[in-house]
């Protein structure tokens, strides 16, 4: 394993060597047994490559082993699994759909909610890549998974880079809701999760980019309702916003290329 690991990460030609030697299925078999980290890191390096190289890893069963690794008791293994997942999510929407089909959203959200901070950071990257590369329908499924609550809960952390990424995710989701005329309901959902208070507090953040990102969200999506004293009716526990959003999105939007982390 120590032989393959550095080579698999040095460039596409070395990833191709691993792929052409049919090593990926054997690596995944090791991931599922007693030596997950070196094997997982090697496969994770492969999915930092081209979309074709990533698809080879997916076809070999990579996504089927990730749920158990995301739920592994060792944070170091959770972190590696979240990193690998993030790189798959940075690919085209077809890869994102396979990610969804393999049931990876619930364990990803669970790591955002309960993981150690180093694991949560990788999970935030995965959500960011998913968000910017997904179709509208896939984005709806992400929201259905409950991703907003743990994201909002992470806003008070000290890591400014991660805070900025979370604000960008929230802004992107709000923009999508606005296109579907569901902005007010999503704003209320964010308010119910304590998001408005936390975003407003970030307007006074010492980091200029954090403060500016928070200000832009408040001014663009929340000021009009507050000034007019108008808020949409209360949502039921199933969040009517999500139901309406799913009904209105019949045709997927064009996917945007993600950035491999």
PDB file of C-alpha atoms in Angstrom:
ATOM      1  CA  UNK A   1       0.000   0.000   0.000  1.00  0.00           C
ATOM      2  CA  UNK A   2       2.822   2.426   0.722  1.00  0.00           C
ATOM      3  CA  UNK A   3       3.939   1.843  -2.881  1.00  0.00           C
ATOM      4  CA  UNK A   4       0.646   2.798  -4.508  1.00  0.00           C
ATOM      5  CA  UNK A   5      -0.293   5.681  -2.222  1.00  0.00           C
ATOM      6  CA  UNK A   6       2.247   8.331  -3.332  1.00  0.00           C
ATOM      7  CA  UNK A   7       2.091   7.337  -6.990  1.00  0.00           C
ATOM      8  CA  UNK A   8      -1.688   7.523  -7.122  1.00  0.00           C
ATOM      9  CA  UNK A   9      -1.564  11.149  -6.055  1.00  0.00           C
ATOM     10  CA  UNK A  10       1.289  12.405  -8.250  1.00  0.00           C
ATOM     11  CA  UNK A  11      -0.580  12.898 -11.490  1.00  0.00           C
ATOM     12  CA  UNK A  12      -3.027  11.388 -13.970  1.00  0.00           C
ATOM     13  CA  UNK A  13      -0.421   9.058 -15.474  1.00  0.00           C
ATOM     14  CA  UNK A  14       0.191   7.382 -12.114  1.00  0.00           C
ATOM     15  CA  UNK A  15      -3.522   7.145 -11.428  1.00  0.00           C
ATOM     16  CA  UNK A  16      -3.838   5.440 -14.794  1.00  0.00           C
ATOM     17  CA  UNK A  17      -1.160   2.929 -13.741  1.00  0.00           C
ATOM     18  CA  UNK A  18      -3.213   1.979 -10.690  1.00  0.00           C
ATOM     19  CA  UNK A  19      -6.382   1.786 -12.778  1.00  0.00           C
ATOM     20  CA  UNK A  20      -4.868  -0.195 -15.654  1.00  0.00           C
ATOM     21  CA  UNK A  21      -3.361  -2.712 -13.219  1.00  0.00           C
ATOM     22  CA  UNK A  22      -6.924  -3.391 -11.971  1.00  0.00           C
ATOM     23  CA  UNK A  23      -5.800  -2.462  -8.472  1.00  0.00           C
ATOM     24  CA  UNK A  24      -8.877  -0.426  -7.526  1.00  0.00           C
ATOM     25  CA  UNK A  25     -11.177  -3.384  -6.659  1.00  0.00           C
ATOM     26  CA  UNK A  26      -8.404  -4.896  -4.537  1.00  0.00           C
ATOM     27  CA  UNK A  27      -7.839  -1.576  -2.783  1.00  0.00           C
ATOM     28  CA  UNK A  28     -11.540  -1.337  -2.009  1.00  0.00           C
ATOM     29  CA  UNK A  29     -11.494  -4.863  -0.629  1.00  0.00           C
ATOM     30  CA  UNK A  30      -8.744  -3.758   1.752  1.00  0.00           C
ATOM     31  CA  UNK A  31     -10.745  -0.636   2.657  1.00  0.00           C
ATOM     32  CA  UNK A  32     -13.525  -2.948   3.819  1.00  0.00           C
ATOM     33  CA  UNK A  33     -11.193  -5.061   5.931  1.00  0.00           C
ATOM     34  CA  UNK A  34      -8.252  -4.296   8.187  1.00  0.00           C
ATOM     35  CA  UNK A  35      -6.189  -1.534   6.541  1.00  0.00           C
ATOM     36  CA  UNK A  36      -8.678   1.149   5.520  1.00  0.00           C
ATOM     37  CA  UNK A  37      -6.602   4.335   5.693  1.00  0.00           C
ATOM     38  CA  UNK A  38      -3.776   3.629   3.178  1.00  0.00           C
ATOM     39  CA  UNK A  39      -6.189   1.931   0.781  1.00  0.00           C
ATOM     40  CA  UNK A  40      -8.795   4.658   1.140  1.00  0.00           C
ATOM     41  CA  UNK A  41      -6.206   7.378   0.642  1.00  0.00           C
ATOM     42  CA  UNK A  42      -5.079   5.738  -2.582  1.00  0.00           C
ATOM     43  CA  UNK A  43      -8.631   5.472  -3.901  1.00  0.00           C
ATOM     44  CA  UNK A  44      -9.248   9.025  -2.684  1.00  0.00           C
ATOM     45  CA  UNK A  45      -6.270  10.196  -4.720  1.00  0.00           C
ATOM     46  CA  UNK A  46      -7.721   8.527  -7.796  1.00  0.00           C
ATOM     47  CA  UNK A  47     -10.973  10.471  -7.492  1.00  0.00           C
ATOM     48  CA  UNK A  48      -9.039  13.739  -7.413  1.00  0.00           C
ATOM     49  CA  UNK A  49      -8.283  12.997 -11.064  1.00  0.00           C
ATOM     50  CA  UNK A  50     -10.355  13.112 -14.202  1.00  0.00           C
ATOM     51  CA  UNK A  51     -14.054  12.320 -14.345  1.00  0.00           C
ATOM     52  CA  UNK A  52     -13.188   9.060 -16.110  1.00  0.00           C
ATOM     53  CA  UNK A  53     -10.778   8.040 -13.354  1.00  0.00           C
ATOM     54  CA  UNK A  54     -13.402   8.878 -10.746  1.00  0.00           C
ATOM     55  CA  UNK A  55     -15.996   6.811 -12.619  1.00  0.00           C
ATOM     56  CA  UNK A  56     -13.631   3.827 -12.616  1.00  0.00           C
ATOM     57  CA  UNK A  57     -13.459   4.050  -8.814  1.00  0.00           C
ATOM     58  CA  UNK A  58     -17.245   4.376  -8.611  1.00  0.00           C
ATOM     59  CA  UNK A  59     -17.748   1.386 -10.912  1.00  0.00           C
ATOM     60  CA  UNK A  60     -15.384  -0.627  -8.721  1.00  0.00           C
ATOM     61  CA  UNK A  61     -17.713  -0.026  -5.761  1.00  0.00           C
ATOM     62  CA  UNK A  62     -16.138   2.939  -3.995  1.00  0.00           C
ATOM     63  CA  UNK A  63     -19.426   4.611  -3.094  1.00  0.00           C
ATOM     64  CA  UNK A  64     -20.823   1.373  -1.658  1.00  0.00           C
ATOM     65  CA  UNK A  65     -18.073   1.160   0.974  1.00  0.00           C
ATOM     66  CA  UNK A  66     -18.132   4.832   1.982  1.00  0.00           C
ATOM     67  CA  UNK A  67     -21.281   4.744   4.194  1.00  0.00           C
ATOM     68  CA  UNK A  68     -19.676   2.327   6.662  1.00  0.00           C
ATOM     69  CA  UNK A  69     -16.469   4.381   6.673  1.00  0.00           C
ATOM     70  CA  UNK A  70     -18.303   7.663   7.281  1.00  0.00           C
ATOM     71  CA  UNK A  71     -19.884   5.951  10.308  1.00  0.00           C
ATOM     72  CA  UNK A  72     -16.600   4.409  11.468  1.00  0.00           C
ATOM     73  CA  UNK A  73     -15.745   4.975  15.159  1.00  0.00           C
ATOM     74  CA  UNK A  74     -12.299   6.397  14.290  1.00  0.00           C
ATOM     75  CA  UNK A  75     -12.386  10.100  13.289  1.00  0.00           C
ATOM     76  CA  UNK A  76      -9.276   9.633  11.140  1.00  0.00           C
ATOM     77  CA  UNK A  77     -11.151   7.174   8.930  1.00  0.00           C
ATOM     78  CA  UNK A  78     -14.247   9.382   8.879  1.00  0.00           C
ATOM     79  CA  UNK A  79     -12.059  12.263   7.686  1.00  0.00           C
ATOM     80  CA  UNK A  80     -10.512  10.228   4.860  1.00  0.00           C
ATOM     81  CA  UNK A  81     -13.943   9.009   3.778  1.00  0.00           C
ATOM     82  CA  UNK A  82     -15.390  12.536   3.809  1.00  0.00           C
ATOM     83  CA  UNK A  83     -12.413  13.759   1.773  1.00  0.00           C
ATOM     84  CA  UNK A  84     -12.946  11.046  -0.831  1.00  0.00           C
ATOM     85  CA  UNK A  85     -16.668  11.811  -0.920  1.00  0.00           C
ATOM     86  CA  UNK A  86     -15.924  15.512  -1.385  1.00  0.00           C
ATOM     87  CA  UNK A  87     -13.893  14.782  -4.491  1.00  0.00           C
ATOM     88  CA  UNK A  88     -16.677  12.676  -5.973  1.00  0.00           C
ATOM     89  CA  UNK A  89     -19.124  15.501  -5.238  1.00  0.00           C
ATOM     90  CA  UNK A  90     -16.838  17.885  -7.141  1.00  0.00           C
ATOM     91  CA  UNK A  91     -17.524  15.960 -10.339  1.00  0.00           C
ATOM     92  CA  UNK A  92     -20.430  16.106 -12.779  1.00  0.00           C
ATOM     93  CA  UNK A  93     -24.049  15.739 -11.702  1.00  0.00           C
ATOM     94  CA  UNK A  94     -23.997  12.101 -12.842  1.00  0.00           C
ATOM     95  CA  UNK A  95     -21.468  11.342 -10.109  1.00  0.00           C
ATOM     96  CA  UNK A  96     -23.553  13.275  -7.608  1.00  0.00           C
ATOM     97  CA  UNK A  97     -26.599  11.193  -8.537  1.00  0.00           C
ATOM     98  CA  UNK A  98     -24.656   7.993  -7.907  1.00  0.00           C
ATOM     99  CA  UNK A  99     -23.586   9.430  -4.556  1.00  0.00           C
ATOM    100  CA  UNK A 100     -27.231  10.008  -3.660  1.00  0.00           C
ATOM    101  CA  UNK A 101     -28.268   6.554  -4.884  1.00  0.00           C
ATOM    102  CA  UNK A 102     -25.721   4.927  -2.578  1.00  0.00           C
ATOM    103  CA  UNK A 103     -27.311   6.603   0.448  1.00  0.00           C
ATOM    104  CA  UNK A 104     -24.403   8.905   1.284  1.00  0.00           C
ATOM    105  CA  UNK A 105     -26.358  12.025   2.242  1.00  0.00           C
ATOM    106  CA  UNK A 106     -27.586  10.809   5.684  1.00  0.00           C
ATOM    107  CA  UNK A 107     -24.113   9.795   6.969  1.00  0.00           C
ATOM    108  CA  UNK A 108     -22.655  13.015   5.553  1.00  0.00           C
ATOM    109  CA  UNK A 109     -25.204  15.097   7.454  1.00  0.00           C
ATOM    110  CA  UNK A 110     -24.544  13.014  10.577  1.00  0.00           C
ATOM    111  CA  UNK A 111     -20.841  13.922  10.392  1.00  0.00           C
ATOM    112  CA  UNK A 112     -21.723  17.583  10.006  1.00  0.00           C
ATOM    113  CA  UNK A 113     -23.878  17.316  13.104  1.00  0.00           C
ATOM    114  CA  UNK A 114     -21.786  15.110  15.378  1.00  0.00           C
ATOM    115  CA  UNK A 115     -18.285  14.634  13.964  1.00  0.00           C
ATOM    116  CA  UNK A 116     -15.056  16.012  15.354  1.00  0.00           C
ATOM    117  CA  UNK A 117     -14.225  19.411  13.919  1.00  0.00           C
ATOM    118  CA  UNK A 118     -11.555  18.107  11.526  1.00  0.00           C
ATOM    119  CA  UNK A 119     -14.178  15.724  10.130  1.00  0.00           C
ATOM    120  CA  UNK A 120     -16.846  18.432   9.987  1.00  0.00           C
ATOM    121  CA  UNK A 121     -14.508  20.574   7.878  1.00  0.00           C
ATOM    122  CA  UNK A 122     -14.191  17.840   5.264  1.00  0.00           C
ATOM    123  CA  UNK A 123     -17.956  17.358   5.339  1.00  0.00           C
ATOM    124  CA  UNK A 124     -18.498  21.083   4.715  1.00  0.00           C
ATOM    125  CA  UNK A 125     -16.247  20.855   1.647  1.00  0.00           C
ATOM    126  CA  UNK A 126     -18.276  17.897   0.424  1.00  0.00           C
ATOM    127  CA  UNK A 127     -21.528  19.849   0.806  1.00  0.00           C
ATOM    128  CA  UNK A 128     -20.019  22.867  -0.965  1.00  0.00           C
ATOM    129  CA  UNK A 129     -18.919  20.757  -3.914  1.00  0.00           C
ATOM    130  CA  UNK A 130     -22.281  19.004  -4.013  1.00  0.00           C
ATOM    131  CA  UNK A 131     -24.173  22.304  -3.917  1.00  0.00           C
ATOM    132  CA  UNK A 132     -22.344  23.996  -6.766  1.00  0.00           C
ATOM    133  CA  UNK A 133     -22.307  20.951  -9.047  1.00  0.00           C
ATOM    134  CA  UNK A 134     -25.797  19.547  -8.489  1.00  0.00           C
ATOM    135  CA  UNK A 135     -28.959  19.820 -10.496  1.00  0.00           C
ATOM    136  CA  UNK A 136     -31.912  21.568  -8.903  1.00  0.00           C
ATOM    137  CA  UNK A 137     -33.519  18.237  -8.040  1.00  0.00           C
ATOM    138  CA  UNK A 138     -30.298  17.036  -6.400  1.00  0.00           C
ATOM    139  CA  UNK A 139     -30.082  20.267  -4.425  1.00  0.00           C
ATOM    140  CA  UNK A 140     -33.614  19.681  -3.177  1.00  0.00           C
ATOM    141  CA  UNK A 141     -32.615  16.208  -2.006  1.00  0.00           C
ATOM    142  CA  UNK A 142     -29.680  17.738  -0.153  1.00  0.00           C
ATOM    143  CA  UNK A 143     -32.037  20.105   1.674  1.00  0.00           C
ATOM    144  CA  UNK A 144     -34.406  17.221   2.426  1.00  0.00           C
ATOM    145  CA  UNK A 145     -31.499  15.419   4.086  1.00  0.00           C
ATOM    146  CA  UNK A 146     -31.457  18.078   6.826  1.00  0.00           C
ATOM    147  CA  UNK A 147     -28.172  19.707   5.865  1.00  0.00           C
ATOM    148  CA  UNK A 148     -29.170  23.261   6.816  1.00  0.00           C
ATOM    149  CA  UNK A 149     -29.379  22.699  10.575  1.00  0.00           C
ATOM    150  CA  UNK A 150     -25.797  21.476  11.105  1.00  0.00           C
ATOM    151  CA  UNK A 151     -24.500  24.155   8.733  1.00  0.00           C
ATOM    152  CA  UNK A 152     -26.231  26.867  10.743  1.00  0.00           C
ATOM    153  CA  UNK A 153     -24.908  25.348  13.978  1.00  0.00           C
ATOM    154  CA  UNK A 154     -21.349  25.617  12.646  1.00  0.00           C
ATOM    155  CA  UNK A 155     -21.554  29.340  11.903  1.00  0.00           C
ATOM    156  CA  UNK A 156     -20.092  30.435  15.288  1.00  0.00           C
ATOM    157  CA  UNK A 157     -16.831  28.472  14.788  1.00  0.00           C
ATOM    158  CA  UNK A 158     -13.478  30.256  14.707  1.00  0.00           C
ATOM    159  CA  UNK A 159     -12.305  28.883  11.343  1.00  0.00           C
ATOM    160  CA  UNK A 160     -13.076  31.831   9.040  1.00  0.00           C
ATOM    161  CA  UNK A 161     -12.497  29.891   5.829  1.00  0.00           C
ATOM    162  CA  UNK A 162     -15.114  27.297   6.771  1.00  0.00           C
ATOM    163  CA  UNK A 163     -17.532  30.017   7.908  1.00  0.00           C
ATOM    164  CA  UNK A 164     -17.191  31.717   4.515  1.00  0.00           C
ATOM    165  CA  UNK A 165     -17.848  28.429   2.726  1.00  0.00           C
ATOM    166  CA  UNK A 166     -20.972  27.814   4.830  1.00  0.00           C
ATOM    167  CA  UNK A 167     -22.250  31.327   4.091  1.00  0.00           C
ATOM    168  CA  UNK A 168     -21.665  30.700   0.391  1.00  0.00           C
ATOM    169  CA  UNK A 169     -23.632  27.444   0.598  1.00  0.00           C
ATOM    170  CA  UNK A 170     -26.539  29.169   2.346  1.00  0.00           C
ATOM    171  CA  UNK A 171     -26.480  31.999  -0.197  1.00  0.00           C
ATOM    172  CA  UNK A 172     -26.479  29.512  -3.088  1.00  0.00           C
ATOM    173  CA  UNK A 173     -29.456  27.636  -1.651  1.00  0.00           C
ATOM    174  CA  UNK A 174     -31.335  30.904  -1.070  1.00  0.00           C
ATOM    175  CA  UNK A 175     -30.649  31.923  -4.654  1.00  0.00           C
ATOM    176  CA  UNK A 176     -32.090  28.636  -5.889  1.00  0.00           C
ATOM    177  CA  UNK A 177     -35.182  29.075  -3.703  1.00  0.00           C
ATOM    178  CA  UNK A 178     -35.646  32.601  -5.047  1.00  0.00           C
ATOM    179  CA  UNK A 179     -35.668  31.296  -8.619  1.00  0.00           C
ATOM    180  CA  UNK A 180     -38.502  28.968  -7.639  1.00  0.00           C
ATOM    181  CA  UNK A 181     -40.418  31.707  -5.788  1.00  0.00           C
ATOM    182  CA  UNK A 182     -39.831  29.931  -2.482  1.00  0.00           C
ATOM    183  CA  UNK A 183     -37.465  32.420  -0.870  1.00  0.00           C
ATOM    184  CA  UNK A 184     -39.841  33.460   1.914  1.00  0.00           C
ATOM    185  CA  UNK A 185     -40.460  29.913   3.079  1.00  0.00           C
ATOM    186  CA  UNK A 186     -36.755  29.068   3.051  1.00  0.00           C
ATOM    187  CA  UNK A 187     -36.014  32.273   4.988  1.00  0.00           C
ATOM    188  CA  UNK A 188     -38.495  31.188   7.643  1.00  0.00           C
ATOM    189  CA  UNK A 189     -36.903  27.743   7.802  1.00  0.00           C
ATOM    190  CA  UNK A 190     -33.492  29.342   8.328  1.00  0.00           C
ATOM    191  CA  UNK A 191     -34.994  31.583  11.017  1.00  0.00           C
ATOM    192  CA  UNK A 192     -36.486  28.556  12.811  1.00  0.00           C
ATOM    193  CA  UNK A 193     -33.033  26.977  12.861  1.00  0.00           C
ATOM    194  CA  UNK A 194     -31.529  30.086  14.470  1.00  0.00           C
ATOM    195  CA  UNK A 195     -29.762  31.031  11.268  1.00  0.00           C
ATOM    196  CA  UNK A 196     -30.816  34.659  10.991  1.00  0.00           C
ATOM    197  CA  UNK A 197     -29.445  35.564  14.428  1.00  0.00           C
ATOM    198  CA  UNK A 198     -26.165  33.840  13.687  1.00  0.00           C
ATOM    199  CA  UNK A 199     -25.782  35.400  10.251  1.00  0.00           C
ATOM    200  CA  UNK A 200     -26.629  38.840  11.662  1.00  0.00           C
ATOM    201  CA  UNK A 201     -23.990  38.396  14.376  1.00  0.00           C
ATOM    202  CA  UNK A 202     -21.399  37.627  11.705  1.00  0.00           C
ATOM    203  CA  UNK A 203     -21.907  41.089  10.217  1.00  0.00           C
ATOM    204  CA  UNK A 204     -19.697  42.302  13.074  1.00  0.00           C
ATOM    205  CA  UNK A 205     -17.033  39.639  12.502  1.00  0.00           C
ATOM    206  CA  UNK A 206     -13.432  40.829  12.558  1.00  0.00           C
ATOM    207  CA  UNK A 207     -12.782  39.125   9.232  1.00  0.00           C
ATOM    208  CA  UNK A 208     -13.918  41.469   6.463  1.00  0.00           C
ATOM    209  CA  UNK A 209     -14.957  38.726   4.044  1.00  0.00           C
ATOM    210  CA  UNK A 210     -17.058  36.970   6.684  1.00  0.00           C
ATOM    211  CA  UNK A 211     -18.733  40.239   7.634  1.00  0.00           C
ATOM    212  CA  UNK A 212     -19.380  41.166   4.004  1.00  0.00           C
ATOM    213  CA  UNK A 213     -20.791  37.736   3.114  1.00  0.00           C
ATOM    214  CA  UNK A 214     -23.144  37.859   6.102  1.00  0.00           C
ATOM    215  CA  UNK A 215     -24.208  41.416   5.270  1.00  0.00           C
ATOM    216  CA  UNK A 216     -24.955  40.481   1.668  1.00  0.00           C
ATOM    217  CA  UNK A 217     -27.182  37.584   2.756  1.00  0.00           C
ATOM    218  CA  UNK A 218     -29.115  39.700   5.252  1.00  0.00           C
ATOM    219  CA  UNK A 219     -29.592  42.613   2.853  1.00  0.00           C
ATOM    220  CA  UNK A 220     -30.552  40.480  -0.146  1.00  0.00           C
ATOM    221  CA  UNK A 221     -32.794  37.892   1.462  1.00  0.00           C
ATOM    222  CA  UNK A 222     -34.002  39.069   4.875  1.00  0.00           C
ATOM    223  CA  UNK A 223     -34.236  42.874   5.050  1.00  0.00           C
ATOM    224  CA  UNK A 224     -37.412  43.301   3.007  1.00  0.00           C
ATOM    225  CA  UNK A 225     -39.461  40.999   5.238  1.00  0.00           C
ATOM    226  CA  UNK A 226     -38.115  42.599   8.417  1.00  0.00           C
ATOM    227  CA  UNK A 227     -38.726  46.173   7.219  1.00  0.00           C
ATOM    228  CA  UNK A 228     -42.264  45.422   6.132  1.00  0.00           C
ATOM    229  CA  UNK A 229     -43.037  43.263   9.144  1.00  0.00           C
ATOM    230  CA  UNK A 230     -44.160  40.547   6.754  1.00  0.00           C
ATOM    231  CA  UNK A 231     -43.314  36.920   7.325  1.00  0.00           C
ATOM    232  CA  UNK A 232     -44.802  33.881   5.612  1.00  0.00           C
ATOM    233  CA  UNK A 233     -47.146  31.620   7.568  1.00  0.00           C
ATOM    234  CA  UNK A 234     -45.600  29.068   9.903  1.00  0.00           C
ATOM    235  CA  UNK A 235     -44.395  25.850   8.331  1.00  0.00           C
ATOM    236  CA  UNK A 236     -45.486  22.488   9.580  1.00  0.00           C
ATOM    237  CA  UNK A 237     -42.932  20.022  10.870  1.00  0.00           C
ATOM    238  CA  UNK A 238     -42.380  18.564   7.378  1.00  0.00           C
ATOM    239  CA  UNK A 239     -41.370  22.009   6.062  1.00  0.00           C
ATOM    240  CA  UNK A 240     -43.814  22.913   3.328  1.00  0.00           C
ATOM    241  CA  UNK A 241     -41.015  24.771   1.549  1.00  0.00           C
ATOM    242  CA  UNK A 242     -39.309  21.526   0.663  1.00  0.00           C
ATOM    243  CA  UNK A 243     -42.511  20.020  -0.684  1.00  0.00           C
ATOM    244  CA  UNK A 244     -43.218  23.047  -2.862  1.00  0.00           C
ATOM    245  CA  UNK A 245     -39.643  23.181  -4.072  1.00  0.00           C
ATOM    246  CA  UNK A 246     -39.719  19.543  -5.113  1.00  0.00           C
ATOM    247  CA  UNK A 247     -42.972  20.019  -7.026  1.00  0.00           C
ATOM    248  CA  UNK A 248     -41.740  23.051  -8.929  1.00  0.00           C
ATOM    249  CA  UNK A 249     -38.421  21.583 -10.047  1.00  0.00           C
ATOM    250  CA  UNK A 250     -39.279  19.237 -12.883  1.00  0.00           C
ATOM    251  CA  UNK A 251     -36.292  19.805 -15.173  1.00  0.00           C
ATOM    252  CA  UNK A 252     -32.739  19.789 -13.782  1.00  0.00           C
ATOM    253  CA  UNK A 253     -30.492  22.759 -14.293  1.00  0.00           C
ATOM    254  CA  UNK A 254     -27.157  22.460 -16.033  1.00  0.00           C
ATOM    255  CA  UNK A 255     -24.491  21.223 -13.679  1.00  0.00           C
ATOM    256  CA  UNK A 256     -21.468  23.363 -12.940  1.00  0.00           C
ATOM    257  CA  UNK A 257     -17.979  21.918 -12.586  1.00  0.00           C
ATOM    258  CA  UNK A 258     -16.800  21.529  -9.025  1.00  0.00           C
ATOM    259  CA  UNK A 259     -13.340  22.048  -7.678  1.00  0.00           C
ATOM    260  CA  UNK A 260     -11.584  19.033  -6.308  1.00  0.00           C
ATOM    261  CA  UNK A 261     -10.448  19.605  -2.756  1.00  0.00           C
TER     262      UNK A 261
END
